Coordinates of C-alpha atoms and ligand atoms in Angstrom, one line a residue:
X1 CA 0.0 0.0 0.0
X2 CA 1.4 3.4 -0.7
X3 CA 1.9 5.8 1.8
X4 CA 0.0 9.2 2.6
X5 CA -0.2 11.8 1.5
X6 CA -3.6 10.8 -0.3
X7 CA -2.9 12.5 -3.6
X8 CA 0.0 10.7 -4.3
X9 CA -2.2 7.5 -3.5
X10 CA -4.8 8.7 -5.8
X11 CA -2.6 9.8 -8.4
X12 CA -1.0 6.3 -8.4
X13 CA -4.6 4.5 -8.1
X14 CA -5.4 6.7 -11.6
X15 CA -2.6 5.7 -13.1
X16 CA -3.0 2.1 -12.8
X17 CA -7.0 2.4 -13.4
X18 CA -6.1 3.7 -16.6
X19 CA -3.9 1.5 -17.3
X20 CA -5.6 -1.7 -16.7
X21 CA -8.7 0.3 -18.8
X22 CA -6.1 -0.3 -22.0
X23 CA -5.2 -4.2 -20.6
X24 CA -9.4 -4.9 -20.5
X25 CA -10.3 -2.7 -24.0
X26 CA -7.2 -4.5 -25.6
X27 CA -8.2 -8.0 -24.4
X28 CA -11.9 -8.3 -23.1
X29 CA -14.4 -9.4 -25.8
X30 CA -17.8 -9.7 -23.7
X31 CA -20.1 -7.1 -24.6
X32 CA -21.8 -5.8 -21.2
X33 CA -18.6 -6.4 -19.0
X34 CA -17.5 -3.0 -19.2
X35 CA -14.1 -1.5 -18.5
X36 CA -12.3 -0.9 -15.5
X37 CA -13.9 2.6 -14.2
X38 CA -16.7 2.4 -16.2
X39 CA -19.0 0.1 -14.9
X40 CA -21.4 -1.9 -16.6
X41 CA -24.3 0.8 -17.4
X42 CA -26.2 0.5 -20.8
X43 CA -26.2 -3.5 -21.4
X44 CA -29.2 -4.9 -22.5
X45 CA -29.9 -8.6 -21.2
X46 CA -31.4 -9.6 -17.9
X47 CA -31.3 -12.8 -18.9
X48 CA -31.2 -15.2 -15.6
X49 CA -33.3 -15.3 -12.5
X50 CA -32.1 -14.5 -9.4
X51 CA -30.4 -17.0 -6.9
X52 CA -32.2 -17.1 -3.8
X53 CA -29.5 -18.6 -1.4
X54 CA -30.7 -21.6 0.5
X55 CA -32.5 -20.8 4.1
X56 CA -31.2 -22.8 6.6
X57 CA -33.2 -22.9 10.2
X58 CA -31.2 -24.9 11.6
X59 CA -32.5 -28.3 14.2
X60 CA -33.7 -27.2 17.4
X61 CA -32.6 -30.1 20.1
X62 CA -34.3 -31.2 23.1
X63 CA -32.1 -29.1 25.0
X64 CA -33.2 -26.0 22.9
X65 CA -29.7 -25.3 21.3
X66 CA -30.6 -24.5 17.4
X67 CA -28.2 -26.1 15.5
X68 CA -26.5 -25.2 12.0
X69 CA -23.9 -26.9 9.6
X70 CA -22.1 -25.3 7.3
X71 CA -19.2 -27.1 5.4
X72 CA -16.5 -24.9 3.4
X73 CA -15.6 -26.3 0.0
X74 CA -14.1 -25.9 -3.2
X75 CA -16.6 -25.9 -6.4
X76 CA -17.5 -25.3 -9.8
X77 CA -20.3 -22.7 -11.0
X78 CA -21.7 -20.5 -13.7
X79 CA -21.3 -17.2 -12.6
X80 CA -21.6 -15.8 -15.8
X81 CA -23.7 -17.4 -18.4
X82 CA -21.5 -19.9 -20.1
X83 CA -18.1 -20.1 -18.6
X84 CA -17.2 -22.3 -15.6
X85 CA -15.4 -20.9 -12.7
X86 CA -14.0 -22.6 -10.0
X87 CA -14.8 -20.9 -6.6
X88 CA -15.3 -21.8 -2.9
X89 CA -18.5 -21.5 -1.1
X90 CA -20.4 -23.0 2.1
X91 CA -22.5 -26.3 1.6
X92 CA -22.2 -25.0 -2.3
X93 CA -20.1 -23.8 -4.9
X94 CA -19.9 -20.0 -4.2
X95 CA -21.7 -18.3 -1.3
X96 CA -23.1 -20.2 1.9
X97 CA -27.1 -20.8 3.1
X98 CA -28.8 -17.6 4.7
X99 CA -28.8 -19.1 8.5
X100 CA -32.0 -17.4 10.7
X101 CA -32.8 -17.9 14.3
X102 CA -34.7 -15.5 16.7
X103 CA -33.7 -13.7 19.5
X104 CA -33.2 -15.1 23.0
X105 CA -32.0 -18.6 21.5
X106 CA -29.3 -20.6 22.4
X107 CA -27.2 -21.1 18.9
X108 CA -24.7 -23.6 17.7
X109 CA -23.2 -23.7 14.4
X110 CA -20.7 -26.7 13.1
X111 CA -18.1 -25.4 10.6
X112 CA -16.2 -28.1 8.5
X113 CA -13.3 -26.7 6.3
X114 CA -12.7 -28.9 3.6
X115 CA -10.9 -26.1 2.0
X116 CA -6.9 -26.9 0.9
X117 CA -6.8 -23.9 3.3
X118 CA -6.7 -22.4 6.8
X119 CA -10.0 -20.3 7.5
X120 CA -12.2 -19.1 10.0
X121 CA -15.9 -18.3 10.1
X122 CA -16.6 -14.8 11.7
X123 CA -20.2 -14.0 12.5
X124 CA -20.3 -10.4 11.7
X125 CA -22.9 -7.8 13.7
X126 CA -23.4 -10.3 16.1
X127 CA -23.0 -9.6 19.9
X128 CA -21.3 -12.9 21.5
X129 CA -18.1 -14.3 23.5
X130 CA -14.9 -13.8 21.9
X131 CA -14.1 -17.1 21.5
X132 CA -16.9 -17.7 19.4
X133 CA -16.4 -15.1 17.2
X134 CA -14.9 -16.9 14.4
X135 CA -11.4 -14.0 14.5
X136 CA -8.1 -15.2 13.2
X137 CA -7.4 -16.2 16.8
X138 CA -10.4 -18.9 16.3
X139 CA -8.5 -20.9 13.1
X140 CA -10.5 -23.9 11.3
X141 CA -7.7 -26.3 9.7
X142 CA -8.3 -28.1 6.7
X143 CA -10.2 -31.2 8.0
X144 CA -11.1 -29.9 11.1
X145 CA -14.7 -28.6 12.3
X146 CA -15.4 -26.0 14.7
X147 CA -18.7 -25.4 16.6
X148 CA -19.3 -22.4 18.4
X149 CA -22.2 -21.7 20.9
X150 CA -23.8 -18.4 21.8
X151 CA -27.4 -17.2 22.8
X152 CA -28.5 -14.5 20.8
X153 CA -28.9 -11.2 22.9
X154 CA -29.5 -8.7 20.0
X155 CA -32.7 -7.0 18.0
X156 CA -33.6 -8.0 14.5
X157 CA -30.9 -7.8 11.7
X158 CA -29.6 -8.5 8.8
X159 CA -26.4 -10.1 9.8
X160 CA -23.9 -12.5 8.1
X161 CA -20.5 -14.5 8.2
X162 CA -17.5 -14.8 6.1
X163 CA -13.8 -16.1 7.2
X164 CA -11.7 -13.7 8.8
X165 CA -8.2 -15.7 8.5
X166 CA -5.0 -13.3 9.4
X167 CA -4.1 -11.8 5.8
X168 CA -6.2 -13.9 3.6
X169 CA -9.7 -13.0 4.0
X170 CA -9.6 -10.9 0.8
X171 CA -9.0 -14.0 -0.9
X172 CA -11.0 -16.5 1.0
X173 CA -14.3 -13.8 0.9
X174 CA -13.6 -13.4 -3.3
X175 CA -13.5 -16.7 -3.7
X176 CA -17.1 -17.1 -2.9
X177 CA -17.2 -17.4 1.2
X178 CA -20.0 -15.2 2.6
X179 CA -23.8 -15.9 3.5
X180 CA -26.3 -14.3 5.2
X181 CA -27.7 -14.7 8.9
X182 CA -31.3 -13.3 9.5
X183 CA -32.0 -12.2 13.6
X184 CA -35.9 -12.3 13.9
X185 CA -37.1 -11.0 17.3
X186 CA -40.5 -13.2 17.8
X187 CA -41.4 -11.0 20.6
X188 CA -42.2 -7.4 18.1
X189 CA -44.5 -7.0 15.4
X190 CA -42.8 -4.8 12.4
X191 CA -45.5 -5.3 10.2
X192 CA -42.8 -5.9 7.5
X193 CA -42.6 -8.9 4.5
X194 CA -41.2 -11.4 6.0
X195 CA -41.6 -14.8 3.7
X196 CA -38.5 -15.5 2.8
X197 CA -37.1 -15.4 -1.3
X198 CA -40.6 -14.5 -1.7
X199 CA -41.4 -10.8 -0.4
X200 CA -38.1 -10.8 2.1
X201 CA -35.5 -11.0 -0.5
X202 CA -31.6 -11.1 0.0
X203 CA -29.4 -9.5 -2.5
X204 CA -25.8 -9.7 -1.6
X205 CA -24.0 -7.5 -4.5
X206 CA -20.7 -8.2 -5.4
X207 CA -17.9 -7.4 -7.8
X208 CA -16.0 -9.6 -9.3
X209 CA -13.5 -10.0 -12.2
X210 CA -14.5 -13.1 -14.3
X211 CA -12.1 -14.0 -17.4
X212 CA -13.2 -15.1 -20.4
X213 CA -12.1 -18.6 -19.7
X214 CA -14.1 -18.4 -16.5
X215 CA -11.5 -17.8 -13.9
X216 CA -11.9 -15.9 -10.5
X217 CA -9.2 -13.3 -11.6
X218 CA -7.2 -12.5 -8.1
X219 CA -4.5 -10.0 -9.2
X220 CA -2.8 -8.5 -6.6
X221 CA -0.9 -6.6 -8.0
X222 CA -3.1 -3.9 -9.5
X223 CA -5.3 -1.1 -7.6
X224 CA -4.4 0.3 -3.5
X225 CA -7.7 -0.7 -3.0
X226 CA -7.2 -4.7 -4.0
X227 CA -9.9 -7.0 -5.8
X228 CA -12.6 -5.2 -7.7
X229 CA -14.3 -6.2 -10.9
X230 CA -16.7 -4.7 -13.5
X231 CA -19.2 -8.1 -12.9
X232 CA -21.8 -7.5 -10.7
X233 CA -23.3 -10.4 -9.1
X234 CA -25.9 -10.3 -7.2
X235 CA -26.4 -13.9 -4.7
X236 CA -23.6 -15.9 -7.2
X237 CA -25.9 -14.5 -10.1
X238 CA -25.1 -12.3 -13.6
X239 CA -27.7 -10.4 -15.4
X240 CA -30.0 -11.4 -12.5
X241 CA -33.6 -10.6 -13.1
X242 CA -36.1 -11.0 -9.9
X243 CA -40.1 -11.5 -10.0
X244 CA -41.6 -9.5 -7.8
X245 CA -45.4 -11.0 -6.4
X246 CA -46.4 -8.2 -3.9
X247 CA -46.9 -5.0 -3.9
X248 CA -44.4 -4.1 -1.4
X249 CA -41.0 -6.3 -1.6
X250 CA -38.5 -6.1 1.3
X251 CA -34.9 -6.2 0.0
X252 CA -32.1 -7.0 2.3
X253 CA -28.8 -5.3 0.7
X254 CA -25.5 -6.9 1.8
X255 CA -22.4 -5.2 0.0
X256 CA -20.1 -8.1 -0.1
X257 CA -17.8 -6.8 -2.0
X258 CA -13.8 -6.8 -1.0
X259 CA -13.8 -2.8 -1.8
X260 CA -16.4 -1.3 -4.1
X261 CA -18.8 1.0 -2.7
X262 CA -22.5 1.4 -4.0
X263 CA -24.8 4.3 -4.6
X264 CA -27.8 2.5 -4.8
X265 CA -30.9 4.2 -6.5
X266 CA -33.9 3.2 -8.9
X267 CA -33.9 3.4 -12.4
X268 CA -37.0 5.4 -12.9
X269 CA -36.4 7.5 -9.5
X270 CA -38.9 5.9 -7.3
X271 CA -37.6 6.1 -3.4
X272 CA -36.4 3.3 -1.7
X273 CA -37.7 2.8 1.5
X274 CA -34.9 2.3 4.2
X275 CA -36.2 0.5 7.5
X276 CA -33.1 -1.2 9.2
X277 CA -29.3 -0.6 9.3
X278 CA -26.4 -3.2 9.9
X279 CA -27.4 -3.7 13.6
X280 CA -31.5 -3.2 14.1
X281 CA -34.6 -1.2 12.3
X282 CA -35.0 2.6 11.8
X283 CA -38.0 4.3 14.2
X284 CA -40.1 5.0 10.8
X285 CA -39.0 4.1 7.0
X286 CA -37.0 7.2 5.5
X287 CA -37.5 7.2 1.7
X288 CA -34.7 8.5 -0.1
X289 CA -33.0 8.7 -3.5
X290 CA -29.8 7.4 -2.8
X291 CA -28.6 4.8 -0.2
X292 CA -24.8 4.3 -0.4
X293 CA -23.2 0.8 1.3
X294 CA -19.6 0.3 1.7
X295 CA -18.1 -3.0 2.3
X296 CA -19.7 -5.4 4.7
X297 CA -22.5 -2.4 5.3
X298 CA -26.3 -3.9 5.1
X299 CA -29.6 -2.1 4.6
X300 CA -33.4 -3.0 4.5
X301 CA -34.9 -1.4 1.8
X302 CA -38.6 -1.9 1.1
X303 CA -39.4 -1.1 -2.9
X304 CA -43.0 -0.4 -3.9
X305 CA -43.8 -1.5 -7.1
X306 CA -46.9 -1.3 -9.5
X307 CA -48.2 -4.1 -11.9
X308 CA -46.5 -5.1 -14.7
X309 CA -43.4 -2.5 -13.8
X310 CA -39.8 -3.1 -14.3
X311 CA -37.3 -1.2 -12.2
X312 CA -33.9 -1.3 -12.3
X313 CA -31.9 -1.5 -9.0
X314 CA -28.2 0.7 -10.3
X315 CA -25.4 2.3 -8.7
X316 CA -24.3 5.7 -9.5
X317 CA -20.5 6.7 -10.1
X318 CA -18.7 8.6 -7.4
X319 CA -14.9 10.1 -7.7
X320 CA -12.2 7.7 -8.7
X321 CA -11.2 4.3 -7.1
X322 CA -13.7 2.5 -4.8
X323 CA -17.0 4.2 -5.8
X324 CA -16.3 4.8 -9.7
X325 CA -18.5 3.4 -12.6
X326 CA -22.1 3.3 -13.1
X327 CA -23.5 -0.3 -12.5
X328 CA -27.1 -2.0 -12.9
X329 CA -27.3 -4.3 -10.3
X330 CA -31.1 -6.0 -11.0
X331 CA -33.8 -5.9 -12.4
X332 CA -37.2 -5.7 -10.8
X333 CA -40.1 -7.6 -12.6
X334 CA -43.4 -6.7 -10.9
X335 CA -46.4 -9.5 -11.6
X336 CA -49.3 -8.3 -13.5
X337 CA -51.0 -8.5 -10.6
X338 CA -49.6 -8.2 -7.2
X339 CA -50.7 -9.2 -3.4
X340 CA -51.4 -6.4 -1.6
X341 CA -50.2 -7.9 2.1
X342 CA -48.0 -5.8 4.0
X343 CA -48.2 -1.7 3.2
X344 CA -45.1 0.5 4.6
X345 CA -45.6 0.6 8.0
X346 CA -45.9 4.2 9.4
X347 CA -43.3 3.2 12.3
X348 CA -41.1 0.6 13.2
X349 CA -40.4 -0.8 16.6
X350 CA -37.0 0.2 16.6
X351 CA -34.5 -0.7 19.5
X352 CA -33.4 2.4 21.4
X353 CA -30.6 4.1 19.7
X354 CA -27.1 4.4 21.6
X355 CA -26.7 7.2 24.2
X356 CA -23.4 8.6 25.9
X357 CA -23.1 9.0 29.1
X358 CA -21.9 12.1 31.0
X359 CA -18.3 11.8 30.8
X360 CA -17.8 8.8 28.2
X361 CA -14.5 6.9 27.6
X362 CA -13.2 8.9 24.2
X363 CA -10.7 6.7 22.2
X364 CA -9.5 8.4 18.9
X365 CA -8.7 6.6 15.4
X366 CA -6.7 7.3 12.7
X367 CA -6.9 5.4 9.6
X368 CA -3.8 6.3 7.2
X369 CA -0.4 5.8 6.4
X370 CA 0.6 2.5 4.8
X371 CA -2.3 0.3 6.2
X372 CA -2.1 1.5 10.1
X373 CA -4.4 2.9 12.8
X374 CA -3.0 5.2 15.2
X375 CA 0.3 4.6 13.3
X376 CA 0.6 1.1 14.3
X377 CA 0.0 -2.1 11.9
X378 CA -2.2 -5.2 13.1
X379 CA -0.4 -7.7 15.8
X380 CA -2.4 -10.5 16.5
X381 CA -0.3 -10.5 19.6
X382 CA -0.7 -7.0 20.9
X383 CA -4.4 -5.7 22.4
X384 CA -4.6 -2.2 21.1
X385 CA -7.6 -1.6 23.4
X386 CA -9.2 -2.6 27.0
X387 CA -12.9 -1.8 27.5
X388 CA -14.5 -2.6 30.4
X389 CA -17.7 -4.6 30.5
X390 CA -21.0 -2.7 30.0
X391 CA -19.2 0.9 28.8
X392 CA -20.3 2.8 26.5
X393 CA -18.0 5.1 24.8
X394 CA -17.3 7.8 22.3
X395 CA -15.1 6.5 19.4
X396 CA -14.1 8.9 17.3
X397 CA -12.4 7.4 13.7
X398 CA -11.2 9.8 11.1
X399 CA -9.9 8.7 7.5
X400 CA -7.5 12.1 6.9
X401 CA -6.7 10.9 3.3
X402 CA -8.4 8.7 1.1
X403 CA -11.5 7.2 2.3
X404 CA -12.1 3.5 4.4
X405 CA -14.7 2.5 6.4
X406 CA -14.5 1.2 10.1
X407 CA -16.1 -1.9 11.8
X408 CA -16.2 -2.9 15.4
X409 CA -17.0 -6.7 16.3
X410 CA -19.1 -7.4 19.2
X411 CA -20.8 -4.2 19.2
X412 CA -23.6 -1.6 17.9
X413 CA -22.8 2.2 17.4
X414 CA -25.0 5.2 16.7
X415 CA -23.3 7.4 14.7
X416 CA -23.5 10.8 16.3
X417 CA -22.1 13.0 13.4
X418 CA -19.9 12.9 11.0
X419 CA -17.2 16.1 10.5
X420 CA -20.1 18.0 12.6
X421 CA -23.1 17.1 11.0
X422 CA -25.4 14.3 12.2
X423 CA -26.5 11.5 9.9
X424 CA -29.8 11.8 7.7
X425 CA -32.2 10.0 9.2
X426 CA -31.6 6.8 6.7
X427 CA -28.4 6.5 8.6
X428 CA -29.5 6.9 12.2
X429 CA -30.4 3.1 13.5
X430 CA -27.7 0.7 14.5
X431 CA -24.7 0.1 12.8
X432 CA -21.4 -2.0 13.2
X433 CA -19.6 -0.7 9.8
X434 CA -19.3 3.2 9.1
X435 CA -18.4 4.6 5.9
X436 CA -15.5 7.3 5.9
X437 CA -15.4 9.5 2.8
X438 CA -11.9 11.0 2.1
X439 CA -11.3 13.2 5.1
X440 CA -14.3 12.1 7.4
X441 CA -13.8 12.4 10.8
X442 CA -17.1 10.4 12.2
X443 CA -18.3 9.9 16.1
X444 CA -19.5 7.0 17.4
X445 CA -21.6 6.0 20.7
X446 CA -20.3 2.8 21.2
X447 CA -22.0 0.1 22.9
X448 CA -20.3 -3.6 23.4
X449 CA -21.6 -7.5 24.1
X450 CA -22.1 -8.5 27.4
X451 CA -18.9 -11.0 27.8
X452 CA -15.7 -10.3 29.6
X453 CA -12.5 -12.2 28.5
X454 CA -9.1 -10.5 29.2
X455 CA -7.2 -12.9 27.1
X456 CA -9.4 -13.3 23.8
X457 CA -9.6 -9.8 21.6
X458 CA -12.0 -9.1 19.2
X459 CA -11.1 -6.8 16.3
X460 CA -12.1 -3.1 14.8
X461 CA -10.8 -2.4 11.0
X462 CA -11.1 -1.2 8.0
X463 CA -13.5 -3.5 5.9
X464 CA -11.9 -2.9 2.7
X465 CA -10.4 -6.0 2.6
X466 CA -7.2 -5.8 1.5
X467 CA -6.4 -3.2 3.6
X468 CA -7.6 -5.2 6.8
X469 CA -5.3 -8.2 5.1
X470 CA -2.3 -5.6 5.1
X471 CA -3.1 -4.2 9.0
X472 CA -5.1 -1.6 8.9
X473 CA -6.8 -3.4 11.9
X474 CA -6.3 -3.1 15.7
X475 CA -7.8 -5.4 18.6
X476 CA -9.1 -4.8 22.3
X477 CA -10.6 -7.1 25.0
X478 CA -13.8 -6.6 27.2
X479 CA -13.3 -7.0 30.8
X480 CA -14.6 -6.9 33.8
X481 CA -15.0 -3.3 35.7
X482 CA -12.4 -2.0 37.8
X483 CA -9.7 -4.8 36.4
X484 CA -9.1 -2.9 33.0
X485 CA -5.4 -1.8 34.7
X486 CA -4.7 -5.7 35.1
X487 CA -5.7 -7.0 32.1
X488 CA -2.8 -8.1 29.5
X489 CA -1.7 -5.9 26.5
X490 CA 0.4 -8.7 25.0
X491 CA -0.8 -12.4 24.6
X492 CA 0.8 -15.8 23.1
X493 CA -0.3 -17.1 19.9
X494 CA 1.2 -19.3 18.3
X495 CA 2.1 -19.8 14.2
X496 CA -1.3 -20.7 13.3
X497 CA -2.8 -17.7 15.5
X498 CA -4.2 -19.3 18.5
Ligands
C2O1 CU1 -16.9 -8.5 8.7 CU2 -13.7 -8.3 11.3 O1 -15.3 -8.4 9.9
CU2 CU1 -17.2 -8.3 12.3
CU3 CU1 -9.3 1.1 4.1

């Protein structure tokens, strides 16, 4: 990764967009997959139906632990229409089931790598011990299975899991390794579509750079910003078309992608209807134009559609780098006629949004330099931060050159402005993953899980994955009260990280 200052970065990242534009226009002969800053705006065919990925609801035992299985594999799919690409993908060739389970249940999930590779399964947005939380301190060898317990404590979400192995999950998450976990809170009525692949419909969008012979291209050599592609896929799927049955269709947006930020709008400027963020719903749906999602970000969006439409779901160019190039995304196919079950609810039961207190713990957060926060580069051995059981505190990240985002495990933050201003009202509910535009300076109220363990860190990073592979990623422990003095700031871990 280059060093700051930014303009040099960007300067370089130009250079080599530009030239990798010649490299594709020189070499690419597939009409729709556009060239490298361009996006994929203005081609024709929708020509394949949506991939719903598989719901899994698990087993529930007689002593109430809901069980899950997931096995990690190597495989062979069509990502794009005709060519064979070998990827990797849980109990399937790219992507993994969409796991749900409500709140207040006991959870246990069995992971099998039969992957030639080290991996591990992180369960991201969810509130749980540290041990369980699938880090590179939690490896999975080839072979071996690991099955991690935890109750769910948490509102409603649109979580999900992908490996987090120390410097490879850029490869191991392009490869095909990601998949969606649905909390449902049985005890609150929403009022919102909830029949699954039906009018509760995943999309998890991804870029991807497909050869002609069908290869998962992974060069590493191009772009500051790592793996990005002009294919979009949306759920494993290329030109995806969906058929919409109800009036109202509930979309849950992952962005999955290892860098690529979306601006998500409608083709014919209808407003999208946001009513949840990474962590929990909004008070009220905000309708809005424009809903951008950086890496690992989610959003519920409900679409309202009339008979016999077709919308197109697109993203809007930005700048230069991570958010350039207009892309459609899918395409909305509204039934002739359409059930009329569930209307936009006025309000939402949303969970209480995170307050300060008085005189909160403030920690401060630069992301720069060459892959570093606060100057210093991941150590899987070194805990950056100690926070004691039950804080809540102010964290204030800033991204002083180009932009990154910021995630925090184990927790749910309210963003309480960003360089001064506080968030539209779209933006508001509960989020784990925070977007930082070139120069954003963004403060968070911070609340953490409800497990103390002085020895096990969890992680906060940059969620572009390459540079969270290159250690632009720092770790703290939760402890008990009153011992955060005592708690170590150096731990052993071994070769394979544990
Ligand atoms: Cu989704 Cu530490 O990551
Ligand atoms: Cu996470
Ligand atoms: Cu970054």
């Amino acid at each position: 990764m280059p060093p700051e200052p930014v303009r040099l970065d960007r300067r370089r990242f130009l250079t080599l967009a530009t030239l990798s534009t010649v490299a594709l226009a020189a070499g690419c002969g597939q009409p729709g997959a556009g060239r490298a800053g361009q996006g994929n705006g203005g081609r024709m065919g929708w020509t394949t139906p949506m991939r719903i990925p598989p719901l899994q609801v698990g087993e529930v035992g007689a002593d109430g632990v809901r069980r899950f299985s997931l096995t990690a594999a190597e495989g062979t799919s069509e990502l794009v229409r005709g060519r064979t690409t070998r990827s990797w993908g849980f109990d399937g060739p790219y992507l993994g089931p969409t796991l749900r389970a409500n709140r207040g249940e006991q959870v246990a999930v069995g992971v099998r790598n039969e992957l030639p590779e080290t991996t591990t399964v992180h369960w991201h947005g969810m509130r749980l011990p540290a041990v369980m939380d699938g880090t590179p301190h939690q490896p999975i060898e080839p072979g071996d299975t690991w099955e991690p317990t935890w109750t769910i404590e948490q509102p409603a979400a649109t979580l999900w899991y992908h490996p987090h192995p120390h410097g490879d999950t850029a490869a191991h998450v392009y490869r095909g390794l990601a998949g969606l976990w649905i909390v449902d809170d049985p005890d609150v009525d929403d009022g919102l579509p909830h029949e699954y692949g039906v009018d509760d419909v995943p999309l998890v969008i991804q870029d991807r750079d497909i050869g002609d012979d069908g290869t998962l291209r992974e060069d590493r050599s191009i772009a500051f910003w790592g793996l990005m592609g002009n294919e979009i896929l949306v759920n494993g799927t290329h030109d995806p078309y969906l058929d919409v049955t109800t009036r109202v269709v509930r979309l849950r947006v992952l962005n999955g992608s290892n860098a690529r930020v979306y601006h998500l709008h409608l083709s014919d400027g209808r407003p999208l209807h946001v009513v949840a963020n990474d962590c929990g719903q909004l008070p009220a749906p905000v309708a809005v134009d424009e809903v951008t999602l950086s890496p690992a970000e989610r959003a519920e969006l409900l679409v309202e559609l009339d008979p016999g439409a077709t919308v197109v779901l697109r993203s809007r160019s930005r700048g230069h780098g991570i958010d350039e190039g207009d892309f459609d995304i899918v395409q909305l196919r509204a039934a002739a006629s359409l059930a009329d079950r569930w209307p936009i609810p006025a309000e939402l039961p949303a969970p209480p949004s995170v307050r300060l207190p008085a005189t909160p713990t403030r920690r401060r957060f630069v992301l720069a330099g060459d892959a570093r926060i606060n100057s210093r580069s991941m150590d899987m051995s070194r805990i950056d931060e100690v926070v004691p059981l039950g804080a809540i505190e102010e964290w204030e990240v800033w991204a002083p050159g180009v932009p990154h985002n910021f995630h925090i495990h184990d927790a749910a933050f309210t963003v309480l402005d960003v360089d001064g201003r506080p968030p539209p009202a779209h933006l508001a509910g509960l989020k784990d993953t925070v977007f930082l535009p070139s120069g954003a300076t963004a403060r968070l109220a911070v609340e953490f899980g409800r497990h103390a363990d002085p020895t096990t860190p969890y992680m906060y990073h940059c969620h572009i994955l390459r540079h969270e592979d290159e250690g632009m990623m720092g770790q703290f422990t939760v402890v008990e009260p009153g011992t955060e003095d005592a708690a170590p700031r150096r731990i052993d871990v071994d070769d394979h990280g544990h």
